[in-house]
Amino acid sequence: MYPKEIVTHIVDSFLEVEQNYRLEKWKTSELDAGHFVEAVRRLIEHELQGSYTPFSTALGSFSQAVLARYESSTGAEEYRILIPRVLYAMYCVRNKRGVGHIASVIPNKLDASFILHSSKWVLGELIRLASSAAPENAKELVDQVLYKQVDLIWDDGETFMVLDKKLKATDKALLILYRQGRLASEDLRTKIDYRNKTTFRRILEELQKQKFIAITTDGYCKLSPLGNQLVENLILKT
C-alpha cells in the first residue's frame, strides 16, 4: 500500500491540474503539474528506498542525475525508469516553456494537454502497480478514483442516481458532465432518467446555445468552462 499522505497529495494535485485545464487556465494547470511531479517523486523514493523526503522539506531539482539514481536502484522498472522519465518530461515542459519562468514560448493548450494526459498515464500506472490490475483496466480504475466527488450524485458502480429531486433536467445534465466529463447524449439522457428523447435533445441544444456545453458531431456532450463555473456555483449553494 502507498502512504496515505503521498496519495492524498497526488490526487489533490491532479485534480488541480484537471480543474484548471477544464477552465482553460493553461498556465495555472501546468504550474499545478509541479506539485504532482513532486508528490509522485516522493512515492518513487518510498518504493525504491523505503522512505521519502517529508513534504515539509523541499526536494532538490529534478535532473539527469536524479533519473540515473532512480534507474540504478533495485525495484520495478516502472518506478525506476518509465514513470520517472514521464515525470521529467512534465517537469521540463513546466520549467522551460514559459510556465515557471519567463521564456519565448507562451503556455498553451497543447502543452497543458500533454501535462494532463501524462499525469493520467502516471496515475494509471500507479494504480495498476498497487492493485495488480491489467493495463487495459487501469483507465477504468483511474476514472473511478478521480471522478469528481459530487455529493448530489450516488454512484457505487452498480447504481447511478442524481439524489436531489428538486434539480431541473438541465442542472442534472450539467452536474453529470461536471463529474464525468465527455459523455454521449443518449448516455446522459439515460443517467438522468429523462424519458422523452426529442425534448431532451432540445434541452441539450439550448444548453449549447447558452454556451454551457458543446455537442460534437458524433453526439457527445462536454462541459464548457462557463458550464463548469455554473455547476460549481450550484454545488456551493446546495
PDB file of C-alpha atoms in Angstrom:
ATOM      1  CA  MET A   1       0.000   0.000   0.000  1.00  0.00           C
ATOM      2  CA  TYR A   2       1.147   3.508  -0.752  1.00  0.00           C
ATOM      3  CA  PRO A   3       1.458   6.001   2.142  1.00  0.00           C
ATOM      4  CA  LYS A   4      -1.838   7.845   2.568  1.00  0.00           C
ATOM      5  CA  GLU A   5      -0.105  11.225   2.842  1.00  0.00           C
ATOM      6  CA  ILE A   6       1.523  10.826  -0.561  1.00  0.00           C
ATOM      7  CA  VAL A   7      -1.645   9.503  -2.194  1.00  0.00           C
ATOM      8  CA  THR A   8      -3.610  12.499  -0.925  1.00  0.00           C
ATOM      9  CA  HIS A   9      -1.074  14.936  -2.387  1.00  0.00           C
ATOM     10  CA  ILE A  10      -1.002  13.094  -5.721  1.00  0.00           C
ATOM     11  CA  VAL A  11      -4.781  13.055  -6.104  1.00  0.00           C
ATOM     12  CA  ASP A  12      -5.249  16.653  -4.924  1.00  0.00           C
ATOM     13  CA  SER A  13      -2.564  17.964  -7.279  1.00  0.00           C
ATOM     14  CA  PHE A  14      -4.022  16.014 -10.199  1.00  0.00           C
ATOM     15  CA  LEU A  15      -7.485  17.442  -9.524  1.00  0.00           C
ATOM     16  CA  GLU A  16      -5.960  20.942  -9.568  1.00  0.00           C
ATOM     17  CA  VAL A  17      -4.406  20.228 -12.967  1.00  0.00           C
ATOM     18  CA  GLU A  18      -7.677  18.824 -14.297  1.00  0.00           C
ATOM     19  CA  GLN A  19      -9.888  21.616 -12.969  1.00  0.00           C
ATOM     20  CA  ASN A  20      -7.720  24.411 -14.355  1.00  0.00           C
ATOM     21  CA  TYR A  21      -7.479  22.588 -17.667  1.00  0.00           C
ATOM     22  CA  ARG A  22     -11.299  22.495 -17.840  1.00  0.00           C
ATOM     23  CA  LEU A  23     -11.353  26.240 -17.157  1.00  0.00           C
ATOM     24  CA  GLU A  24      -8.744  26.732 -19.918  1.00  0.00           C
ATOM     25  CA  LYS A  25      -6.263  28.217 -17.468  1.00  0.00           C
ATOM     26  CA  TRP A  26      -3.320  26.682 -19.301  1.00  0.00           C
ATOM     27  CA  LYS A  27      -0.551  28.315 -17.273  1.00  0.00           C
ATOM     28  CA  THR A  28      -2.150  27.512 -13.909  1.00  0.00           C
ATOM     29  CA  SER A  29      -2.812  23.929 -14.991  1.00  0.00           C
ATOM     30  CA  GLU A  30       0.843  23.489 -15.963  1.00  0.00           C
ATOM     31  CA  LEU A  31       2.067  25.091 -12.734  1.00  0.00           C
ATOM     32  CA  ASP A  32      -0.038  22.644 -10.727  1.00  0.00           C
ATOM     33  CA  ALA A  33       1.838  19.858 -12.500  1.00  0.00           C
ATOM     34  CA  GLY A  34       4.873  20.786 -10.407  1.00  0.00           C
ATOM     35  CA  HIS A  35       3.036  19.681  -7.259  1.00  0.00           C
ATOM     36  CA  PHE A  36       2.028  16.445  -8.979  1.00  0.00           C
ATOM     37  CA  VAL A  37       5.601  15.689 -10.056  1.00  0.00           C
ATOM     38  CA  GLU A  38       6.960  16.341  -6.566  1.00  0.00           C
ATOM     39  CA  ALA A  39       4.324  14.124  -4.932  1.00  0.00           C
ATOM     40  CA  VAL A  40       4.992  11.216  -7.309  1.00  0.00           C
ATOM     41  CA  ARG A  41       8.745  11.618  -6.861  1.00  0.00           C
ATOM     42  CA  ARG A  42       8.242  11.037  -3.154  1.00  0.00           C
ATOM     43  CA  LEU A  43       6.253   7.911  -3.942  1.00  0.00           C
ATOM     44  CA  ILE A  44       9.120   6.689  -6.135  1.00  0.00           C
ATOM     45  CA  GLU A  45      11.517   7.312  -3.248  1.00  0.00           C
ATOM     46  CA  HIS A  46       9.256   5.309  -0.970  1.00  0.00           C
ATOM     47  CA  GLU A  47       9.071   2.392  -3.395  1.00  0.00           C
ATOM     48  CA  LEU A  48      12.793   2.300  -4.227  1.00  0.00           C
ATOM     49  CA  GLN A  49      14.397   3.106  -0.871  1.00  0.00           C
ATOM     50  CA  GLY A  50      11.693   2.513   1.728  1.00  0.00           C
ATOM     51  CA  SER A  51      11.462   6.149   2.873  1.00  0.00           C
ATOM     52  CA  TYR A  52      10.692   9.518   1.311  1.00  0.00           C
ATOM     53  CA  THR A  53      11.501  13.197   1.695  1.00  0.00           C
ATOM     54  CA  PRO A  54       8.954  14.816   4.061  1.00  0.00           C
ATOM     55  CA  PHE A  55       6.604  17.311   2.434  1.00  0.00           C
ATOM     56  CA  SER A  56       7.946  19.915   4.823  1.00  0.00           C
ATOM     57  CA  THR A  57      11.361  19.525   3.172  1.00  0.00           C
ATOM     58  CA  ALA A  58      11.950  20.746  -0.368  1.00  0.00           C
ATOM     59  CA  LEU A  59      13.082  18.253  -2.964  1.00  0.00           C
ATOM     60  CA  GLY A  60      16.221  19.022  -4.903  1.00  0.00           C
ATOM     61  CA  SER A  61      15.993  19.984  -8.571  1.00  0.00           C
ATOM     62  CA  PHE A  62      14.904  17.259 -10.969  1.00  0.00           C
ATOM     63  CA  SER A  63      17.899  16.448 -13.163  1.00  0.00           C
ATOM     64  CA  GLN A  64      19.518  13.742 -15.266  1.00  0.00           C
ATOM     65  CA  ALA A  65      21.473  12.757 -12.173  1.00  0.00           C
ATOM     66  CA  VAL A  66      18.206  12.083 -10.322  1.00  0.00           C
ATOM     67  CA  LEU A  67      16.994   9.942 -13.235  1.00  0.00           C
ATOM     68  CA  ALA A  68      20.255   7.990 -13.166  1.00  0.00           C
ATOM     69  CA  ARG A  69      19.910   7.435  -9.422  1.00  0.00           C
ATOM     70  CA  TYR A  70      16.390   6.065  -9.835  1.00  0.00           C
ATOM     71  CA  GLU A  71      17.475   3.810 -12.691  1.00  0.00           C
ATOM     72  CA  SER A  72      20.383   2.321 -10.756  1.00  0.00           C
ATOM     73  CA  SER A  73      18.123   1.406  -7.826  1.00  0.00           C
ATOM     74  CA  THR A  74      16.611  -2.002  -7.224  1.00  0.00           C
ATOM     75  CA  GLY A  75      12.918  -2.242  -7.915  1.00  0.00           C
ATOM     76  CA  ALA A  76      10.229  -2.425 -10.584  1.00  0.00           C
ATOM     77  CA  GLU A  77      11.110  -0.896 -13.941  1.00  0.00           C
ATOM     78  CA  GLU A  78       8.051   1.345 -13.778  1.00  0.00           C
ATOM     79  CA  TYR A  79       9.368   3.087 -10.649  1.00  0.00           C
ATOM     80  CA  ARG A  80      12.999   3.132 -11.831  1.00  0.00           C
ATOM     81  CA  ILE A  81      12.651   4.156 -15.482  1.00  0.00           C
ATOM     82  CA  LEU A  82       9.229   4.598 -17.054  1.00  0.00           C
ATOM     83  CA  ILE A  83       7.392   6.830 -14.578  1.00  0.00           C
ATOM     84  CA  PRO A  84      10.459   8.991 -13.759  1.00  0.00           C
ATOM     85  CA  ARG A  85      11.060   9.766 -17.431  1.00  0.00           C
ATOM     86  CA  VAL A  86       7.464  10.828 -17.954  1.00  0.00           C
ATOM     87  CA  LEU A  87       7.672  12.998 -14.841  1.00  0.00           C
ATOM     88  CA  TYR A  88      10.909  14.533 -16.110  1.00  0.00           C
ATOM     89  CA  ALA A  89       9.249  15.463 -19.417  1.00  0.00           C
ATOM     90  CA  MET A  90       6.389  17.094 -17.480  1.00  0.00           C
ATOM     91  CA  TYR A  91       8.923  18.922 -15.303  1.00  0.00           C
ATOM     92  CA  CYS A  92      10.757  20.247 -18.360  1.00  0.00           C
ATOM     93  CA  VAL A  93       7.554  21.478 -20.006  1.00  0.00           C
ATOM     94  CA  ARG A  94       6.631  23.283 -16.816  1.00  0.00           C
ATOM     95  CA  ASN A  95      10.061  24.901 -16.357  1.00  0.00           C
ATOM     96  CA  LYS A  96      11.214  25.533 -19.904  1.00  0.00           C
ATOM     97  CA  ARG A  97       8.069  26.569 -21.777  1.00  0.00           C
ATOM     98  CA  GLY A  98       7.278  29.902 -20.146  1.00  0.00           C
ATOM     99  CA  VAL A  99       5.304  28.433 -17.261  1.00  0.00           C
ATOM    100  CA  GLY A 100       7.538  28.513 -14.215  1.00  0.00           C
ATOM    101  CA  HIS A 101       9.922  31.089 -15.694  1.00  0.00           C
ATOM    102  CA  ILE A 102       9.974  33.725 -18.435  1.00  0.00           C
ATOM    103  CA  ALA A 103      10.642  32.104 -21.806  1.00  0.00           C
ATOM    104  CA  SER A 104       9.998  32.614 -25.508  1.00  0.00           C
ATOM    105  CA  VAL A 105       7.191  30.022 -25.555  1.00  0.00           C
ATOM    106  CA  ILE A 106       3.833  31.045 -24.093  1.00  0.00           C
ATOM    107  CA  PRO A 107       1.863  28.372 -22.162  1.00  0.00           C
ATOM    108  CA  ASN A 108      -0.796  26.912 -24.426  1.00  0.00           C
ATOM    109  CA  LYS A 109      -3.438  24.228 -24.693  1.00  0.00           C
ATOM    110  CA  LEU A 110      -1.105  21.754 -26.401  1.00  0.00           C
ATOM    111  CA  ASP A 111       1.393  21.879 -23.534  1.00  0.00           C
ATOM    112  CA  ALA A 112      -1.387  21.716 -20.949  1.00  0.00           C
ATOM    113  CA  SER A 113      -2.903  18.714 -22.753  1.00  0.00           C
ATOM    114  CA  PHE A 114       0.439  16.944 -22.613  1.00  0.00           C
ATOM    115  CA  ILE A 115       0.642  17.640 -18.873  1.00  0.00           C
ATOM    116  CA  LEU A 116      -2.910  16.417 -18.228  1.00  0.00           C
ATOM    117  CA  HIS A 117      -2.638  13.189 -20.198  1.00  0.00           C
ATOM    118  CA  SER A 118       0.843  12.430 -18.904  1.00  0.00           C
ATOM    119  CA  SER A 119      -0.401  12.757 -15.338  1.00  0.00           C
ATOM    120  CA  LYS A 120      -3.325  10.442 -16.165  1.00  0.00           C
ATOM    121  CA  TRP A 121      -0.901   7.881 -17.568  1.00  0.00           C
ATOM    122  CA  VAL A 122       1.239   8.075 -14.427  1.00  0.00           C
ATOM    123  CA  LEU A 123      -1.847   7.617 -12.260  1.00  0.00           C
ATOM    124  CA  GLY A 124      -2.891   4.639 -14.337  1.00  0.00           C
ATOM    125  CA  GLU A 125       0.491   3.013 -13.809  1.00  0.00           C
ATOM    126  CA  LEU A 126       0.497   3.699 -10.069  1.00  0.00           C
ATOM    127  CA  ILE A 127      -2.996   2.271  -9.654  1.00  0.00           C
ATOM    128  CA  ARG A 128      -2.136  -0.752 -11.768  1.00  0.00           C
ATOM    129  CA  LEU A 129       1.021  -1.403  -9.755  1.00  0.00           C
ATOM    130  CA  ALA A 130      -0.798  -1.012  -6.445  1.00  0.00           C
ATOM    131  CA  SER A 131      -3.752  -3.188  -7.429  1.00  0.00           C
ATOM    132  CA  SER A 132      -2.142  -5.695  -9.816  1.00  0.00           C
ATOM    133  CA  ALA A 133      -4.759  -4.713 -12.396  1.00  0.00           C
ATOM    134  CA  ALA A 134      -4.134  -5.383 -16.071  1.00  0.00           C
ATOM    135  CA  PRO A 135      -3.024  -2.344 -18.123  1.00  0.00           C
ATOM    136  CA  GLU A 136      -6.294  -2.318 -20.088  1.00  0.00           C
ATOM    137  CA  ASN A 137      -8.212  -1.903 -16.803  1.00  0.00           C
ATOM    138  CA  ALA A 138      -6.037   0.912 -15.478  1.00  0.00           C
ATOM    139  CA  LYS A 139      -8.018   3.690 -17.174  1.00  0.00           C
ATOM    140  CA  GLU A 140     -11.274   2.465 -15.623  1.00  0.00           C
ATOM    141  CA  LEU A 141      -9.624   2.401 -12.187  1.00  0.00           C
ATOM    142  CA  VAL A 142      -8.276   5.920 -12.689  1.00  0.00           C
ATOM    143  CA  ASP A 143     -11.742   7.137 -13.678  1.00  0.00           C
ATOM    144  CA  GLN A 144     -13.270   5.556 -10.579  1.00  0.00           C
ATOM    145  CA  VAL A 145     -10.694   7.153  -8.287  1.00  0.00           C
ATOM    146  CA  LEU A 146     -10.640  10.581  -9.897  1.00  0.00           C
ATOM    147  CA  TYR A 147     -14.259  11.284 -10.786  1.00  0.00           C
ATOM    148  CA  LYS A 148     -15.230  14.489  -9.045  1.00  0.00           C
ATOM    149  CA  GLN A 149     -16.836  13.671  -5.700  1.00  0.00           C
ATOM    150  CA  VAL A 150     -20.203  15.352  -6.028  1.00  0.00           C
ATOM    151  CA  ASP A 151     -22.458  14.693  -3.043  1.00  0.00           C
ATOM    152  CA  LEU A 152     -25.532  15.255  -5.212  1.00  0.00           C
ATOM    153  CA  ILE A 153     -24.761  12.038  -7.093  1.00  0.00           C
ATOM    154  CA  TRP A 154     -24.845   8.463  -5.851  1.00  0.00           C
ATOM    155  CA  ASP A 155     -22.620   6.131  -7.862  1.00  0.00           C
ATOM    156  CA  ASP A 156     -21.429   2.912  -6.268  1.00  0.00           C
ATOM    157  CA  GLY A 157     -20.532   1.171  -9.507  1.00  0.00           C
ATOM    158  CA  GLU A 158     -23.888  -0.585  -9.658  1.00  0.00           C
ATOM    159  CA  THR A 159     -26.364   2.271  -9.219  1.00  0.00           C
ATOM    160  CA  PHE A 160     -26.134   5.779 -10.665  1.00  0.00           C
ATOM    161  CA  MET A 161     -28.584   8.375  -9.388  1.00  0.00           C
ATOM    162  CA  VAL A 162     -28.880  12.164  -9.038  1.00  0.00           C
ATOM    163  CA  LEU A 163     -30.150  12.465  -5.471  1.00  0.00           C
ATOM    164  CA  ASP A 164     -31.658  15.961  -5.428  1.00  0.00           C
ATOM    165  CA  LYS A 165     -35.236  15.620  -6.721  1.00  0.00           C
ATOM    166  CA  LYS A 166     -35.637  19.392  -6.989  1.00  0.00           C
ATOM    167  CA  LEU A 167     -32.978  19.802  -9.663  1.00  0.00           C
ATOM    168  CA  LYS A 168     -34.194  20.526 -13.180  1.00  0.00           C
ATOM    169  CA  ALA A 169     -33.127  18.296 -16.061  1.00  0.00           C
ATOM    170  CA  THR A 170     -30.717  20.987 -17.259  1.00  0.00           C
ATOM    171  CA  ASP A 171     -28.959  21.108 -13.887  1.00  0.00           C
ATOM    172  CA  LYS A 172     -28.799  17.322 -13.693  1.00  0.00           C
ATOM    173  CA  ALA A 173     -27.222  17.106 -17.137  1.00  0.00           C
ATOM    174  CA  LEU A 174     -24.627  19.736 -16.294  1.00  0.00           C
ATOM    175  CA  LEU A 175     -23.882  18.095 -12.942  1.00  0.00           C
ATOM    176  CA  ILE A 176     -23.224  14.717 -14.556  1.00  0.00           C
ATOM    177  CA  LEU A 177     -20.962  16.232 -17.218  1.00  0.00           C
ATOM    178  CA  TYR A 178     -19.063  18.035 -14.466  1.00  0.00           C
ATOM    179  CA  ARG A 179     -18.458  14.757 -12.698  1.00  0.00           C
ATOM    180  CA  GLN A 180     -17.757  12.514 -15.647  1.00  0.00           C
ATOM    181  CA  GLY A 181     -16.587  14.747 -18.471  1.00  0.00           C
ATOM    182  CA  ARG A 182     -17.384  13.881 -22.099  1.00  0.00           C
ATOM    183  CA  LEU A 183     -20.492  11.713 -22.415  1.00  0.00           C
ATOM    184  CA  ALA A 184     -22.726  10.543 -25.271  1.00  0.00           C
ATOM    185  CA  SER A 185     -26.030  12.437 -25.314  1.00  0.00           C
ATOM    186  CA  GLU A 186     -28.035   9.199 -25.107  1.00  0.00           C
ATOM    187  CA  ASP A 187     -25.997   8.016 -22.104  1.00  0.00           C
ATOM    188  CA  LEU A 188     -26.565  11.399 -20.486  1.00  0.00           C
ATOM    189  CA  ARG A 189     -30.339  11.124 -21.037  1.00  0.00           C
ATOM    190  CA  THR A 190     -30.342   7.648 -19.513  1.00  0.00           C
ATOM    191  CA  LYS A 191     -28.383   8.746 -16.435  1.00  0.00           C
ATOM    192  CA  ILE A 192     -30.916  11.448 -15.557  1.00  0.00           C
ATOM    193  CA  ASP A 193     -33.798   9.093 -16.438  1.00  0.00           C
ATOM    194  CA  TYR A 194     -35.372  11.523 -18.913  1.00  0.00           C
ATOM    195  CA  ARG A 195     -37.985   9.687 -20.978  1.00  0.00           C
ATOM    196  CA  ASN A 196     -38.692  11.988 -23.949  1.00  0.00           C
ATOM    197  CA  LYS A 197     -35.768  11.859 -26.399  1.00  0.00           C
ATOM    198  CA  THR A 198     -36.998  14.765 -28.536  1.00  0.00           C
ATOM    199  CA  THR A 199     -37.477  17.109 -25.594  1.00  0.00           C
ATOM    200  CA  PHE A 200     -34.132  16.131 -24.115  1.00  0.00           C
ATOM    201  CA  ARG A 201     -32.434  16.916 -27.412  1.00  0.00           C
ATOM    202  CA  ARG A 202     -33.971  20.396 -27.268  1.00  0.00           C
ATOM    203  CA  ILE A 203     -32.662  20.795 -23.702  1.00  0.00           C
ATOM    204  CA  LEU A 204     -29.146  19.967 -24.852  1.00  0.00           C
ATOM    205  CA  GLU A 205     -29.409  22.313 -27.831  1.00  0.00           C
ATOM    206  CA  GLU A 206     -30.492  25.141 -25.525  1.00  0.00           C
ATOM    207  CA  LEU A 207     -27.559  24.457 -23.192  1.00  0.00           C
ATOM    208  CA  GLN A 208     -25.263  24.616 -26.195  1.00  0.00           C
ATOM    209  CA  LYS A 209     -26.900  27.839 -27.361  1.00  0.00           C
ATOM    210  CA  GLN A 210     -26.175  29.341 -23.932  1.00  0.00           C
ATOM    211  CA  LYS A 211     -22.565  28.072 -24.291  1.00  0.00           C
ATOM    212  CA  PHE A 212     -22.778  25.856 -21.194  1.00  0.00           C
ATOM    213  CA  ILE A 213     -21.978  22.719 -23.201  1.00  0.00           C
ATOM    214  CA  ALA A 214     -20.748  21.717 -26.639  1.00  0.00           C
ATOM    215  CA  ILE A 215     -22.227  18.879 -28.664  1.00  0.00           C
ATOM    216  CA  THR A 216     -19.785  17.183 -31.014  1.00  0.00           C
ATOM    217  CA  THR A 217     -20.645  15.931 -34.484  1.00  0.00           C
ATOM    218  CA  ASP A 218     -20.628  12.350 -33.176  1.00  0.00           C
ATOM    219  CA  GLY A 219     -23.203  13.157 -30.483  1.00  0.00           C
ATOM    220  CA  TYR A 220     -21.007  13.614 -27.421  1.00  0.00           C
ATOM    221  CA  CYS A 221     -21.598  16.361 -24.864  1.00  0.00           C
ATOM    222  CA  LYS A 222     -18.876  18.161 -22.951  1.00  0.00           C
ATOM    223  CA  LEU A 223     -18.992  20.930 -20.382  1.00  0.00           C
ATOM    224  CA  SER A 224     -17.620  24.342 -21.331  1.00  0.00           C
ATOM    225  CA  PRO A 225     -15.587  26.490 -18.913  1.00  0.00           C
ATOM    226  CA  LEU A 226     -18.731  28.608 -18.459  1.00  0.00           C
ATOM    227  CA  GLY A 227     -20.754  25.479 -17.672  1.00  0.00           C
ATOM    228  CA  ASN A 228     -18.068  24.320 -15.257  1.00  0.00           C
ATOM    229  CA  GLN A 229     -18.356  27.573 -13.300  1.00  0.00           C
ATOM    230  CA  LEU A 230     -22.152  27.313 -13.306  1.00  0.00           C
ATOM    231  CA  VAL A 231     -22.079  23.823 -11.790  1.00  0.00           C
ATOM    232  CA  GLU A 232     -19.537  24.770  -9.126  1.00  0.00           C
ATOM    233  CA  ASN A 233     -21.810  27.618  -8.088  1.00  0.00           C
ATOM    234  CA  LEU A 234     -24.712  25.144  -7.979  1.00  0.00           C
ATOM    235  CA  ILE A 235     -22.753  22.780  -5.723  1.00  0.00           C
ATOM    236  CA  LEU A 236     -21.815  25.604  -3.350  1.00  0.00           C
ATOM    237  CA  LYS A 237     -25.469  26.566  -2.977  1.00  0.00           C
ATOM    238  CA  THR A 238     -26.640  23.067  -2.018  1.00  0.00           C
TER     239      THR A 238
END
